[in-house]
Short mmCIF file of N, CA and C in Angstrom, two decimals:
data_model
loop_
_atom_site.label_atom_id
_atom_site.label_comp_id
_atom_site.label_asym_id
_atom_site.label_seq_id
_atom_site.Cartn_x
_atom_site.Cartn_y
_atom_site.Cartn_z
N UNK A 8 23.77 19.86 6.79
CA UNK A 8 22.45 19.30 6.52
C UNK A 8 22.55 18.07 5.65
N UNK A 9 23.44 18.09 4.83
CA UNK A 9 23.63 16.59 3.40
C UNK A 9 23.77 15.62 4.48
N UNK A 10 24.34 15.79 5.58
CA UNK A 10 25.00 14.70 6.21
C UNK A 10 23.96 13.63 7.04
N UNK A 11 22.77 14.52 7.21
CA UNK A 11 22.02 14.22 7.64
C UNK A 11 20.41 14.00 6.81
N UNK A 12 20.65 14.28 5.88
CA UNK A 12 19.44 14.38 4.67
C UNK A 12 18.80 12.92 4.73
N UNK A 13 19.21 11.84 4.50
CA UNK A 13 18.61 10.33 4.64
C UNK A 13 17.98 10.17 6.26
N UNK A 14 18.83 10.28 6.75
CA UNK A 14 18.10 10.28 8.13
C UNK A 14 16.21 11.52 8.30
N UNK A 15 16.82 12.60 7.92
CA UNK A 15 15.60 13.23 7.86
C UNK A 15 14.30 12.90 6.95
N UNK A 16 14.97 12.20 5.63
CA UNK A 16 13.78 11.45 4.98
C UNK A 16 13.24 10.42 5.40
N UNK A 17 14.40 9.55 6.46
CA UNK A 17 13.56 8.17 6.93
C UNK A 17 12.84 8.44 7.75
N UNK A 18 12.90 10.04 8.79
CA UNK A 18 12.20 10.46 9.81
C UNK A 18 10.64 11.14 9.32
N UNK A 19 10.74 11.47 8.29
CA UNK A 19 9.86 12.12 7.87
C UNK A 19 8.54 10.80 7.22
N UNK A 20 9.44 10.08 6.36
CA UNK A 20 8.60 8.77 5.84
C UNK A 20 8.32 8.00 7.45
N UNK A 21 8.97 7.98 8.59
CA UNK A 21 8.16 7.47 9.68
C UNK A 21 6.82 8.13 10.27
N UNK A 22 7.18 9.12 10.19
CA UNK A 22 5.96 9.90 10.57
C UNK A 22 4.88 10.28 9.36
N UNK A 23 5.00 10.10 8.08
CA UNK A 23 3.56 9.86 7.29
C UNK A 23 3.23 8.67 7.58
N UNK A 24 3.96 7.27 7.96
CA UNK A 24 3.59 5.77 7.74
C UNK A 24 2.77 6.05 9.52
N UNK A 25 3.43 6.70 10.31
CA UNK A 25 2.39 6.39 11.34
C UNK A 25 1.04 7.23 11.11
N UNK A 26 1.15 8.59 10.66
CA UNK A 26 -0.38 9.08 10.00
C UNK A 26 -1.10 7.98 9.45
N UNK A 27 -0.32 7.45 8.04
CA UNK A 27 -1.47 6.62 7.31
C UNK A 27 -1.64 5.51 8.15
N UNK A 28 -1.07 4.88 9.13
CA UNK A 28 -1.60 3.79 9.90
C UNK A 28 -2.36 4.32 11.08
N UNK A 29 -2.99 5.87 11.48
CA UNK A 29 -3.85 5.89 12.21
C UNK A 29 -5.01 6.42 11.40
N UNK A 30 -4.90 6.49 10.11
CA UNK A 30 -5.85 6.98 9.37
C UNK A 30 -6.71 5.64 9.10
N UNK A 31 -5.89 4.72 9.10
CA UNK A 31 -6.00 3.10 8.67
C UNK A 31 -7.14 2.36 10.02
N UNK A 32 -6.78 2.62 10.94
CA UNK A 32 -7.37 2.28 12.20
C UNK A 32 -8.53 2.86 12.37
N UNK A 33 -9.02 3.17 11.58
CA UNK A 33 -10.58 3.56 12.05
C UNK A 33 -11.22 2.55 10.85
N UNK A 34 -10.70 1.67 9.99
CA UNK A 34 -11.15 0.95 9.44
C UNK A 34 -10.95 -0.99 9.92
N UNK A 35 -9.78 -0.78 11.15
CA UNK A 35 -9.48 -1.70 11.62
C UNK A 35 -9.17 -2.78 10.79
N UNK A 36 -8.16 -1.94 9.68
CA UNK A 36 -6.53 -2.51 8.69
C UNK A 36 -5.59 -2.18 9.50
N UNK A 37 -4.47 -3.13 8.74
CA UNK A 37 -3.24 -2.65 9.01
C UNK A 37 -2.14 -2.17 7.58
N UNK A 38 -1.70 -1.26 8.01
CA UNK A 38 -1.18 -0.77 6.66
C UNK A 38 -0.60 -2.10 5.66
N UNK A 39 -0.16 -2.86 5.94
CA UNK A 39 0.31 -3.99 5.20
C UNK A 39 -0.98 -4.69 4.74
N UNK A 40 -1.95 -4.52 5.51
CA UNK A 40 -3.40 -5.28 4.59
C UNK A 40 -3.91 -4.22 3.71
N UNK A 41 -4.05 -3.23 3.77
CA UNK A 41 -4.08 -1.85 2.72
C UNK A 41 -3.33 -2.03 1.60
N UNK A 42 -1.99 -1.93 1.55
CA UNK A 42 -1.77 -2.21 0.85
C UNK A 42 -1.76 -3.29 -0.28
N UNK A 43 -2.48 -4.20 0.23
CA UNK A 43 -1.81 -5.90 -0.64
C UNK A 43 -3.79 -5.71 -0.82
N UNK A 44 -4.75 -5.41 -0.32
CA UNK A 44 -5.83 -5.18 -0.94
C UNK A 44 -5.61 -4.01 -2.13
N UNK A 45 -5.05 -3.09 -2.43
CA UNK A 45 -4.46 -2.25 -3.15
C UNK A 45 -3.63 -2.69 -4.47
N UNK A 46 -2.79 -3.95 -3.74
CA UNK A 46 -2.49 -4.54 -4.91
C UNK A 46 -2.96 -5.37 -5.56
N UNK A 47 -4.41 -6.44 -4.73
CA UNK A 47 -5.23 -7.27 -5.30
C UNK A 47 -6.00 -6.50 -6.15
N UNK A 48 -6.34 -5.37 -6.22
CA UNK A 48 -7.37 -4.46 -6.70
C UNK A 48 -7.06 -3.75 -8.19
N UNK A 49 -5.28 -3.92 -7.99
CA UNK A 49 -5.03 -3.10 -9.39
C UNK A 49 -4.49 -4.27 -9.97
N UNK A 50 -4.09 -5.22 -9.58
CA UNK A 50 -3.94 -6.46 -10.53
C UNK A 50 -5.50 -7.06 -11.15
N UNK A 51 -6.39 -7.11 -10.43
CA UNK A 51 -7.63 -7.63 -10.49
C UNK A 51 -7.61 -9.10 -10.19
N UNK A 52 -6.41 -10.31 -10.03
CA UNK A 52 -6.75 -11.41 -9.85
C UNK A 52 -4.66 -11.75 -9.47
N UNK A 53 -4.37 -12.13 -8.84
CA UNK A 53 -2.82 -12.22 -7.82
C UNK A 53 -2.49 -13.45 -7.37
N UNK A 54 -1.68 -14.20 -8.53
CA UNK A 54 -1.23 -15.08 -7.14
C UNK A 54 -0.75 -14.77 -5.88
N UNK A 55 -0.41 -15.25 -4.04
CA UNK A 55 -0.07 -14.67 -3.12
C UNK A 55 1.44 -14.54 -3.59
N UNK A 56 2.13 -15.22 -4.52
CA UNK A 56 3.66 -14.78 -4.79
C UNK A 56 3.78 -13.45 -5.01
N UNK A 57 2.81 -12.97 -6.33
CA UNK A 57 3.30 -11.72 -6.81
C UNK A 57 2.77 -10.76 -5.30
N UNK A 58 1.64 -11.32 -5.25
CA UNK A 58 1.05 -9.93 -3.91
C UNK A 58 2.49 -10.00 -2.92
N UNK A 59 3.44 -11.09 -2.54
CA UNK A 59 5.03 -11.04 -1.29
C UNK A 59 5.59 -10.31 -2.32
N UNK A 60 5.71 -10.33 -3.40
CA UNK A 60 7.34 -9.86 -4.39
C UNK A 60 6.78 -8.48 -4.31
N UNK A 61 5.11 -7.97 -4.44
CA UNK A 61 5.11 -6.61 -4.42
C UNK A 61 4.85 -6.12 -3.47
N UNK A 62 4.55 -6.64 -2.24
CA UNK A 62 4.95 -5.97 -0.60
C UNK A 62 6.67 -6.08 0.00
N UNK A 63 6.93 -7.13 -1.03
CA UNK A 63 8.84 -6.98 -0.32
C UNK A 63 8.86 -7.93 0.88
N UNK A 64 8.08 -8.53 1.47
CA UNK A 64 7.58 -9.77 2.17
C UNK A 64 7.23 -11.21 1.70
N UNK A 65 7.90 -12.06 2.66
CA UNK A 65 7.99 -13.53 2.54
C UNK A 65 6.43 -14.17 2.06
N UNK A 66 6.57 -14.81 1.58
CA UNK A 66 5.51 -15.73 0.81
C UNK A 66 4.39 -15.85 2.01
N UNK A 67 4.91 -16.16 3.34
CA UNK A 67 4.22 -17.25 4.21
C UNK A 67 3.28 -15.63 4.72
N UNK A 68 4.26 -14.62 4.80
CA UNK A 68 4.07 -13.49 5.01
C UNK A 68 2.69 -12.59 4.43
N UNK A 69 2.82 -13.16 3.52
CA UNK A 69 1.76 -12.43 2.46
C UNK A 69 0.53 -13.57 2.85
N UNK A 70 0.41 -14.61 2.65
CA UNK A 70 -0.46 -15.64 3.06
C UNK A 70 -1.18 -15.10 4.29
N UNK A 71 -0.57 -15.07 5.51
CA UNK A 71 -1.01 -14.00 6.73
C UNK A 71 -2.10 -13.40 6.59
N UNK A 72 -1.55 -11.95 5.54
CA UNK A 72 -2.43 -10.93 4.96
C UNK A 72 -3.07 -11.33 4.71
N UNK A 73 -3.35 -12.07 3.22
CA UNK A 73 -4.64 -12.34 2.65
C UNK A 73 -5.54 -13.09 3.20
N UNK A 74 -5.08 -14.10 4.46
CA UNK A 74 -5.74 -14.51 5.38
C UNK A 74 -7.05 -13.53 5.99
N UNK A 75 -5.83 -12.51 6.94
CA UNK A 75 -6.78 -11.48 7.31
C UNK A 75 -7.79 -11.07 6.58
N UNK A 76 -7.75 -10.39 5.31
CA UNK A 76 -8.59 -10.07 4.02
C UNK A 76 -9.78 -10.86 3.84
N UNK A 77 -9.68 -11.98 3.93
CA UNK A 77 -10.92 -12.96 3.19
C UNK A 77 -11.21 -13.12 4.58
N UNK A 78 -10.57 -13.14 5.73
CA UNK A 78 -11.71 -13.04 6.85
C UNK A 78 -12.86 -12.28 7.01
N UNK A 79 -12.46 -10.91 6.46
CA UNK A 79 -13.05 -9.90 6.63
C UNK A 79 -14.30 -10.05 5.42
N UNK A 80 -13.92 -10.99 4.36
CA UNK A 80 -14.54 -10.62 3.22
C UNK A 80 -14.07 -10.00 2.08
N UNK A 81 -12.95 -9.46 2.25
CA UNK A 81 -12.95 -8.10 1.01
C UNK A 81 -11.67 -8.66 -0.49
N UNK A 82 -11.56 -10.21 -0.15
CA UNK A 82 -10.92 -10.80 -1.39
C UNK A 82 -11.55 -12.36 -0.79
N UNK A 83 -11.18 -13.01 -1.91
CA UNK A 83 -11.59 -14.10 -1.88
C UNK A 83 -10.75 -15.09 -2.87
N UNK A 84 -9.95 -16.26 -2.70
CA UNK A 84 -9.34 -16.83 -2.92
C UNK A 84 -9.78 -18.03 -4.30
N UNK A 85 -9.43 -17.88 -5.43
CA UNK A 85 -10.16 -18.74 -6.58
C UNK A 85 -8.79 -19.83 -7.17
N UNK A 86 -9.33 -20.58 -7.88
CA UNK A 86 -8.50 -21.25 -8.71
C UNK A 86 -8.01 -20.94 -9.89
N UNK A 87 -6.41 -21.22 -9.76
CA UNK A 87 -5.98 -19.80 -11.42
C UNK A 87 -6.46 -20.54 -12.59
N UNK A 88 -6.74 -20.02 -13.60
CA UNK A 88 -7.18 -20.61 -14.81
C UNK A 88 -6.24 -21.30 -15.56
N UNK A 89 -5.23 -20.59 -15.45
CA UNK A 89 -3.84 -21.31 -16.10
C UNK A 89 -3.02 -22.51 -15.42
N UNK A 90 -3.32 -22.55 -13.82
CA UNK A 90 -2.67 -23.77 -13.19
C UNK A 90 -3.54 -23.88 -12.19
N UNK A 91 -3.91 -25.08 -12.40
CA UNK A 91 -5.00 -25.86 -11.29
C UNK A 91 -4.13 -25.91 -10.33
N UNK A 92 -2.92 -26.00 -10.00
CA UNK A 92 -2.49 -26.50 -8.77
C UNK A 92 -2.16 -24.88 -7.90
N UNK A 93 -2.23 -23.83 -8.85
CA UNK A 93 -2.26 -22.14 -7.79
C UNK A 93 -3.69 -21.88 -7.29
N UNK A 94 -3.71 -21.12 -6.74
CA UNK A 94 -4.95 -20.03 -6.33
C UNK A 94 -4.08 -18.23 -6.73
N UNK A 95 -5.16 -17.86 -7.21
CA UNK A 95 -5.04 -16.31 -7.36
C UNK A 95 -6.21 -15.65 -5.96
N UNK A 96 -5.59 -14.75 -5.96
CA UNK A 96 -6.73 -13.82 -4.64
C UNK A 96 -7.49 -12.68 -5.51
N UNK A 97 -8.99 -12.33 -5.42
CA UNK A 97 -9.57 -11.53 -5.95
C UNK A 97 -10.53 -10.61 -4.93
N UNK A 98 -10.45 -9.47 -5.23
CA UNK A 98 -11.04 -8.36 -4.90
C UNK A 98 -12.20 -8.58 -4.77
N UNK A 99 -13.23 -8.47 -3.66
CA UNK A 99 -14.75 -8.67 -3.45
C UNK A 99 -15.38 -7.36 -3.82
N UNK A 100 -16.41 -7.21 -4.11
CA UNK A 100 -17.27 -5.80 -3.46
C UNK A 100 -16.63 -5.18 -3.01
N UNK A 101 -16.85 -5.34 -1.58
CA UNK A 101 -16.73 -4.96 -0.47
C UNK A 101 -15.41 -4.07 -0.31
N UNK A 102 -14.48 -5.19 -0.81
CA UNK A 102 -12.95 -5.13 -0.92
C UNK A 102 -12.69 -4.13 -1.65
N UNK A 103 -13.20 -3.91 -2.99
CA UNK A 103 -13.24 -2.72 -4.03
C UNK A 103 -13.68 -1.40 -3.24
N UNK A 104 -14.82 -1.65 -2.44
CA UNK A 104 -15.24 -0.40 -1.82
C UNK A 104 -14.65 0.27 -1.16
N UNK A 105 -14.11 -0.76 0.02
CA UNK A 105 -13.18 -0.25 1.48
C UNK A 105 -11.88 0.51 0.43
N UNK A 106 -10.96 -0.15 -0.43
CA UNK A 106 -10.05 -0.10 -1.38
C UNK A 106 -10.06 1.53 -1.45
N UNK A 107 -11.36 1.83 -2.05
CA UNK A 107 -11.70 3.32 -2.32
C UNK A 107 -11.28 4.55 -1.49
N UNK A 108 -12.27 3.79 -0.55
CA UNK A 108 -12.56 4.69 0.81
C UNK A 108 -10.96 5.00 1.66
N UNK A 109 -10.43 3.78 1.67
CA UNK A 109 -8.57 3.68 2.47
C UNK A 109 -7.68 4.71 1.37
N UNK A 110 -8.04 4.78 -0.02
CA UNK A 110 -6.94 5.65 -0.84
C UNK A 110 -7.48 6.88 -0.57
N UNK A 111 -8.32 7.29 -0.35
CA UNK A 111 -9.58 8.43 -0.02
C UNK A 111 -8.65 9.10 1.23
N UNK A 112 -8.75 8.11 2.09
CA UNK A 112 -8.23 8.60 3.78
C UNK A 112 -6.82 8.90 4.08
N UNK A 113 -5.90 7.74 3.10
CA UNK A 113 -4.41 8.38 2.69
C UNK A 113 -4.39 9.49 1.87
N UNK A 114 -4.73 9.74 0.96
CA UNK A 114 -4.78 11.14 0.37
C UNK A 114 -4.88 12.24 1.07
N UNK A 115 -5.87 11.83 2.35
CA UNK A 115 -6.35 13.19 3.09
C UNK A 115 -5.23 13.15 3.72
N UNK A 116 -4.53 12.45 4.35
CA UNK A 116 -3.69 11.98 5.31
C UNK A 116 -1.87 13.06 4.98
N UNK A 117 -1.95 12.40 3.60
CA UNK A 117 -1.05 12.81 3.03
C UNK A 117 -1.11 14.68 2.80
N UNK A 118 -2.03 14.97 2.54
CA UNK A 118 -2.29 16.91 2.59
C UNK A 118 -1.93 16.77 3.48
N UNK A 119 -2.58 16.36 4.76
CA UNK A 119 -2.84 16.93 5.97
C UNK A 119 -1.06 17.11 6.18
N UNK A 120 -0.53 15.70 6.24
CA UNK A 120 1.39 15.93 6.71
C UNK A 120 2.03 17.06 5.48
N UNK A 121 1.58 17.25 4.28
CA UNK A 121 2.18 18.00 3.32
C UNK A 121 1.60 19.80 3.45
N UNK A 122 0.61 19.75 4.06
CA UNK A 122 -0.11 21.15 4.30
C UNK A 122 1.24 22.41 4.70
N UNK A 123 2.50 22.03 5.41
CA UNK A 123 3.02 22.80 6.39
C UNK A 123 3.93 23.58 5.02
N UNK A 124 3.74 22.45 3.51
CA UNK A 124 4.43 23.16 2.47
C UNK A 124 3.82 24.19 1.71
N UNK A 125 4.49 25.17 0.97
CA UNK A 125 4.13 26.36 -0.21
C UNK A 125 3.32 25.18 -0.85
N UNK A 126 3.04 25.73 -2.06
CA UNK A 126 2.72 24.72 -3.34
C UNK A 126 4.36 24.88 -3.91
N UNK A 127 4.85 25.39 -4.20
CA UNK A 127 6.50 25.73 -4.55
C UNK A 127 7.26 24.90 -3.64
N UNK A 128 7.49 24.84 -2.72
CA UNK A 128 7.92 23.60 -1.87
C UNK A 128 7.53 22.39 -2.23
N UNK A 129 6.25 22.35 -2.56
CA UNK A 129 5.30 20.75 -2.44
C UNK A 129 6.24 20.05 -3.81
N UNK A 130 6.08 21.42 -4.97
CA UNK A 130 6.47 20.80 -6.42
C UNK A 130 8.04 20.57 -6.48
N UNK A 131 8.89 21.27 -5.69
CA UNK A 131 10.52 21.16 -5.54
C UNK A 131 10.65 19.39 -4.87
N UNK A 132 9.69 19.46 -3.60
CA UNK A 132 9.60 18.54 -3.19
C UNK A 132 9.32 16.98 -3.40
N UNK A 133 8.26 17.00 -4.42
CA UNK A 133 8.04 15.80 -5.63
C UNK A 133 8.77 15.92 -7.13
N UNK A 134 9.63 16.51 -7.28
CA UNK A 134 10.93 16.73 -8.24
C UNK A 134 11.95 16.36 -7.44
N UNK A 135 12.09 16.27 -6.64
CA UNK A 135 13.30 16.01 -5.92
C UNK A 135 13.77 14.32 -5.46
N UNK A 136 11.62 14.07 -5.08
CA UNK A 136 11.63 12.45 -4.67
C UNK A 136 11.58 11.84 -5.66
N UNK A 137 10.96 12.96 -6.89
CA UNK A 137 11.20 11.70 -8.39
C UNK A 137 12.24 11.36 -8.89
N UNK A 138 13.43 12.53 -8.52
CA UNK A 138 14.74 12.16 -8.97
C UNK A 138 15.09 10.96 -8.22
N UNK A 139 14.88 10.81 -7.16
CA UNK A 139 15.56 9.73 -6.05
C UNK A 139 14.75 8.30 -6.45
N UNK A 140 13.55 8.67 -7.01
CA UNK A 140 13.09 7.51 -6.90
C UNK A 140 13.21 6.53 -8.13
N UNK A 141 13.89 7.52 -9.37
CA UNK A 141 14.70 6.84 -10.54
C UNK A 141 15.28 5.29 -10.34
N UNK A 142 14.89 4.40 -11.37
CA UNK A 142 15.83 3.44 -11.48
C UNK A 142 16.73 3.54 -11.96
N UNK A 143 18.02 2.86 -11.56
CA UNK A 143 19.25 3.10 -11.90
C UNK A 143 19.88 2.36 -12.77
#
């Protein structure tokens, strides 16, 4: 089973990422716009650099996203206070609301794939990913 343990976690993290991306689709996001509204929301104001460095995606990449986003309405693009020559992206209403409602639907999302555990499993199970998920 060790030999195969990474493989079964990347199999397992594929199949919550496709849950939360059909949980996502009834809001007509894509998990990568979820998230980076997620991160506009807990920063409260983002240049698009930090929103690429904290999706792990290219600059031009993140631009994309927030594209999508302010199409929709749910951020909106301002001038940073500290350098006239950036823009920061900020959280709308709207954006705050949906924000809510999408952590709301992953949560459920997340029981729903974690349901098949004990609660004793669940807690071995998040002791186990906290060890892994240690910085080193």
């Amino acid at each position: 089973m060790s030999d195969n343990a990474g493989e079964l976690l990347m199999s397992a993290a594929r199949v919550l990422r496709r849950g939360y991306g059909a949980a996502l689709a009834e809001w007509e996001i894509t998990p990568a716009q979820s998230r980076a509204l997620r991160i506009v929301c807990e920063l409260e104001s983002a240049r698009i650099s930090v929103v690429a460095e904290k999706l792990r995606i290219a600059p031009r990449s993140a631009t994309e996203v927030v594209d999508a986003l302010e199409k929709r309405g749910l951020v909106t693009r301002v001038d940073d206070r500290l350098d006239r020559r950036a823009t920061c992206v900020l959280a709308t209403e709207e954006g705050i609301r949906l924000r809510t409602v999408l952590d709301e639907a992953r949560t459920a999302e997340a029981e729903r794939f974690l349901s098949v555990l004990t609660t004793d499993e669940r807690a071995e199970l998040a002791r186990i990913l906290a060890r892994l998920a240690e910085e080193r």
